[in-house]
XYZ file of C-alpha atoms in Angstrom:
357
model
C 132.620 94.277 258.904
C 129.892 92.372 257.094
C 126.287 93.295 257.874
C 123.673 90.544 257.591
C 119.943 90.433 257.112
C 117.582 87.641 258.123
C 116.842 85.209 255.286
C 114.249 82.522 254.739
C 111.213 81.368 256.732
C 110.741 79.257 259.876
C 112.176 75.784 259.527
C 108.835 74.372 260.586
C 107.169 75.720 257.436
C 105.119 73.037 255.720
C 106.672 71.195 252.813
C 104.455 71.663 249.726
C 103.229 68.789 247.598
C 105.177 68.156 244.383
C 104.090 70.664 241.758
C 102.516 69.445 238.550
C 103.075 71.176 235.221
C 101.776 74.732 235.433
C 98.344 75.169 233.881
C 97.870 77.861 231.283
C 95.629 80.282 233.147
C 97.218 80.429 236.570
C 99.149 83.058 238.479
C 101.942 81.394 240.466
C 104.206 83.487 242.638
C 107.492 84.525 241.059
C 109.855 81.672 241.958
C 113.206 82.195 243.595
C 116.007 81.645 241.113
C 117.394 78.351 242.315
C 116.807 74.748 243.293
C 117.319 72.876 246.553
C 120.541 71.090 247.325
C 118.584 67.951 248.175
C 115.080 66.905 249.188
C 111.945 69.046 248.953
C 111.939 72.841 249.143
C 109.752 74.965 251.371
C 108.440 78.241 249.901
C 111.362 80.340 251.185
C 114.303 78.056 250.549
C 114.517 75.512 253.359
C 115.474 72.047 252.160
C 114.303 68.818 253.726
C 114.912 65.132 253.294
C 112.548 62.396 254.456
C 113.770 58.938 253.460
C 111.734 55.851 254.408
C 114.147 53.520 256.180
C 113.822 49.717 256.206
C 115.511 49.798 259.617
C 113.043 52.134 261.340
C 111.184 55.449 261.049
C 111.885 57.857 258.203
C 115.296 59.544 258.314
C 114.231 63.184 257.927
C 116.157 66.435 258.381
C 115.700 70.064 257.336
C 118.115 72.972 256.965
C 117.882 76.597 255.864
C 120.020 79.707 255.740
C 119.205 82.302 258.408
C 121.036 85.392 257.142
C 122.512 87.035 254.048
C 124.690 90.116 253.360
C 122.889 93.463 253.417
C 124.355 94.325 250.011
C 122.452 91.326 248.620
C 119.092 92.222 250.143
C 117.486 92.102 246.687
C 119.305 88.956 245.549
C 116.857 86.055 245.928
C 119.646 83.482 245.611
C 121.510 84.942 248.613
C 118.448 84.294 250.791
C 118.532 80.593 249.898
C 122.219 79.855 249.370
C 125.571 81.224 250.494
C 126.352 83.445 247.490
C 129.245 85.851 247.961
C 132.439 87.390 246.597
C 135.413 87.593 248.988
C 138.944 88.886 248.822
C 141.789 86.527 249.807
C 142.355 86.598 253.562
C 138.661 87.304 254.358
C 136.611 85.346 256.913
C 132.821 85.354 257.080
C 130.191 83.520 259.150
C 126.661 82.424 258.290
C 123.984 80.893 260.503
C 121.869 77.937 259.459
C 118.876 76.418 261.248
C 118.673 72.620 261.377
C 115.590 70.587 262.324
C 115.062 66.902 263.066
C 111.949 66.066 261.040
C 112.077 62.375 262.029
C 109.588 60.731 264.382
C 112.301 59.729 266.864
C 115.425 61.394 268.336
C 118.302 61.587 265.860
C 121.963 62.530 265.844
C 122.368 65.149 263.120
C 125.798 65.536 261.499
C 126.774 68.888 259.971
C 129.582 69.183 257.436
C 130.651 70.699 254.111
C 131.124 68.535 251.016
C 132.264 69.236 247.471
C 130.100 70.254 244.529
C 130.637 71.261 240.903
C 128.670 73.038 238.186
C 128.744 71.294 234.814
C 126.689 70.518 231.745
C 123.978 68.863 233.856
C 123.768 71.722 236.370
C 124.730 71.830 240.042
C 126.240 68.428 240.861
C 126.801 67.050 244.378
C 129.902 64.967 245.066
C 129.191 61.649 246.825
C 129.320 61.283 250.608
C 131.847 63.633 252.266
C 134.065 64.262 249.240
C 136.270 67.303 249.817
C 137.591 70.057 247.554
C 139.509 73.296 248.033
C 136.450 75.242 249.184
C 135.380 72.680 251.798
C 138.852 72.909 253.363
C 138.049 76.566 254.097
C 134.691 75.773 255.761
C 133.974 74.670 259.325
C 130.563 74.016 260.916
C 129.829 74.208 264.654
C 128.448 72.057 266.119
C 129.621 69.205 263.942
C 127.001 66.897 265.473
C 123.919 67.469 267.591
C 121.369 65.142 269.214
C 117.869 66.433 268.444
C 114.446 65.291 269.629
C 111.639 64.969 267.043
C 110.834 68.439 265.706
C 113.690 70.060 267.656
C 115.772 72.784 266.008
C 119.310 74.030 266.525
C 121.310 76.927 265.091
C 124.723 76.126 263.638
C 127.504 78.525 262.711
C 129.252 78.164 259.360
C 132.679 79.817 259.191
C 134.330 80.366 255.812
C 137.976 81.517 255.917
C 139.626 82.285 252.558
C 143.450 81.883 252.649
C 145.558 84.926 251.794
C 147.120 83.109 248.840
C 143.847 81.795 247.373
C 143.648 82.090 243.603
C 140.848 84.002 241.929
C 137.842 82.055 240.675
C 134.435 80.672 241.629
C 134.094 77.555 243.790
C 131.153 75.391 244.904
C 130.196 73.300 247.935
C 127.189 72.239 250.035
C 126.595 72.592 253.789
C 124.923 69.268 254.636
C 122.751 68.205 257.572
C 122.619 64.398 257.729
C 120.833 61.724 259.770
C 121.139 57.934 259.512
C 118.836 55.010 260.210
C 118.995 53.362 263.633
C 118.620 49.705 262.638
C 121.255 47.017 263.033
C 121.023 45.635 259.489
C 123.740 45.697 256.863
C 121.868 48.351 254.814
C 120.834 51.675 256.321
C 119.280 54.711 254.654
C 120.803 58.158 255.064
C 118.722 61.324 254.882
C 120.381 64.675 254.235
C 119.488 68.190 253.141
C 121.816 71.027 252.278
C 122.475 74.681 251.516
C 124.557 75.410 248.433
C 127.663 77.601 248.506
C 128.643 79.730 245.477
C 131.847 81.554 246.418
C 133.746 83.897 244.143
C 137.287 84.807 245.247
C 139.447 87.621 243.925
C 140.625 91.208 244.449
C 138.362 94.163 243.781
C 134.659 94.003 243.154
C 132.525 90.995 242.304
C 132.807 89.628 238.741
C 129.766 90.536 236.633
C 126.858 88.149 236.082
C 124.996 88.122 232.792
C 123.150 86.000 230.263
C 121.493 86.260 226.863
C 118.162 84.799 225.763
C 117.958 83.672 222.145
C 114.906 83.909 219.844
C 111.657 82.432 221.163
C 110.377 79.442 219.199
C 107.083 77.569 219.310
C 106.423 73.917 218.521
C 104.711 70.729 219.607
C 105.816 67.546 221.298
C 105.088 64.206 219.597
C 101.896 63.899 221.641
C 100.703 67.319 220.466
C 101.610 69.306 223.609
C 102.603 72.869 222.599
C 105.783 74.462 223.933
C 107.869 77.622 223.779
C 111.659 77.262 223.853
C 114.698 79.521 223.840
C 118.447 79.024 224.142
C 120.069 80.785 227.109
C 123.809 81.518 227.212
C 125.828 82.528 230.287
C 127.830 85.611 229.259
C 129.041 86.541 232.753
C 131.691 85.282 235.146
C 129.474 83.540 237.726
C 127.251 80.456 237.643
C 123.526 81.164 237.291
C 120.309 79.659 238.697
C 117.600 80.674 236.248
C 113.873 80.946 236.925
C 111.049 83.159 235.749
C 107.751 83.264 233.868
C 106.274 83.081 230.357
C 103.295 85.109 229.116
C 101.285 84.685 225.904
C 99.037 87.423 224.516
C 97.305 88.554 221.303
C 96.393 84.969 220.436
C 93.546 83.859 218.167
C 90.401 85.753 219.121
C 92.420 87.977 221.483
C 93.244 85.109 223.865
C 95.967 85.476 226.505
C 97.638 82.907 228.773
C 100.040 82.909 231.683
C 102.094 83.567 233.605
C 103.547 80.065 233.424
C 106.429 79.149 235.741
C 109.828 78.562 234.116
C 112.928 76.939 235.642
C 116.267 75.833 234.242
C 119.265 73.936 235.566
C 122.240 75.788 237.041
C 124.203 77.305 234.159
C 128.030 77.121 234.402
C 130.452 79.801 233.253
C 130.293 80.061 229.416
C 127.567 77.411 229.463
C 124.329 77.309 227.530
C 121.020 75.488 227.872
C 117.608 75.341 226.210
C 114.665 76.525 228.292
C 111.541 74.604 227.270
C 108.111 75.586 228.618
C 105.296 73.053 228.153
C 101.778 74.465 227.767
C 98.170 73.281 227.762
C 97.162 71.107 224.784
C 93.957 73.128 224.379
C 95.862 76.188 223.156
C 95.188 77.033 219.497
C 98.123 77.131 217.098
C 98.559 80.908 217.061
C 100.252 83.166 216.246
C 100.891 84.451 219.791
C 102.934 87.324 221.194
C 105.282 85.686 223.744
C 107.288 87.297 226.558
C 109.850 85.298 228.565
C 111.315 86.859 231.734
C 114.216 85.082 233.471
C 116.304 86.005 236.507
C 119.273 84.717 238.460
C 119.240 86.688 241.690
C 119.263 90.342 240.738
C 120.434 89.650 237.171
C 117.339 89.798 234.940
C 116.626 89.547 231.220
C 113.468 89.560 229.082
C 112.887 88.310 225.534
C 109.831 88.815 223.300
C 108.719 87.415 219.967
C 105.917 85.917 217.911
C 105.406 82.151 218.164
C 103.098 79.548 216.632
C 102.795 75.902 217.606
C 101.838 74.403 214.242
C 99.458 71.596 213.444
C 98.977 68.627 215.755
C 101.394 65.829 214.681
C 99.857 62.994 212.662
C 100.595 60.439 215.389
C 98.759 62.470 218.021
C 95.881 63.177 215.635
C 95.573 59.491 214.719
C 95.469 58.609 218.435
C 92.564 60.985 218.889
C 90.877 59.577 215.748
C 91.319 56.029 217.001
C 89.669 56.968 220.284
C 86.616 58.139 218.317
C 86.694 54.936 216.308
C 86.806 52.896 219.500
C 83.679 54.635 220.766
C 81.900 54.190 217.417
C 83.004 50.572 217.166
C 81.719 49.911 220.667
C 78.290 51.286 219.782
C 78.114 49.185 216.583
C 79.124 46.037 218.470
C 76.499 46.700 221.120
C 73.864 47.101 218.388
C 74.783 43.779 216.772
C 74.590 41.975 220.106
C 71.120 43.396 220.757
C 69.949 42.393 217.252
C 71.203 38.810 217.643
C 69.546 38.558 221.055
C 66.221 39.742 219.557
C 66.412 37.137 216.750
C 67.180 34.380 219.242
C 64.291 35.387 221.501
C 61.870 35.471 218.532
C 62.820 31.984 217.306
C 62.595 30.511 220.802
C 59.142 31.990 221.272
C 58.014 30.574 217.891
C 59.123 27.064 218.835
C 57.164 27.222 222.097
C 53.935 28.214 220.286
C 54.219 25.466 217.532
C 51.575 22.662 218.190
C 52.862 19.222 219.031
C 52.490 16.599 216.206
C 49.556 14.061 216.446
C 50.418 10.612 217.721
């Protein structure tokens, strides 16, 4: 028997505004190691979609996972996505909460569709494309009429066939609403919960990754960054997130933590994590510490980094801005001088006596 714990937050939780690049001296909360299947993400993993529709009000819908296995209580991914390892012949159920975030009543469709993990991360197949994993998944109800703001619980059943081959498979549990207009083009809004399912006898395959040396540098516009190559050394896909700290900088300066996220990393895959920083940071050297996690799999790398001199192009842009200011002052001075000369000559002509007749 599988024991479950409650996951996530109320589906009515407010959707945050899009986050800008993390400033240097801030203290953001440690992010969950993952990204939404579609739409915006609430702080505890709910995903929403709100698509303006030319045929009527916005087509909005939200969905989140309600429970996760007790043995994954400390796995942040399992509180956002269906992440599990099952033996052939096993059946499990998961509850999801769906909300109509539109301004009018909507019919919400619930279904599973295919997904893959490749070089560009977690990739969603178009429309209702099926794969082997989706053929094992059923969602009840398959469709529900919801008033604005109304919520409904749905039951996701995942039944692994007895002859299923070992390996990891991917899918998405989608909640979808469509526009109500009668035109030829209608928008579709959908939000989803990812499924990462490992199948095989025995225990779960190990997860692991390595972080390469930390390197510092600058973008062409002079923005400093810290980068590192990350390689998946385990047997499961990874959703990486974490934080970067800088310390022992010039004059004893310190900065961070700065939020770090990376795309989903496939089996045997690798990616470069690149953390952009504030342009006001001096060149260094700095002592850097990068901490990354995918669920309960965590790694930390440390090293000394320096950003180097500001590129010539960026420096020349700054110089030109000074020249523009200086040039503007000189031009203003010339205009004032010419105006003074003109006023003096005009005044002299007025005072000159008229010739005798």
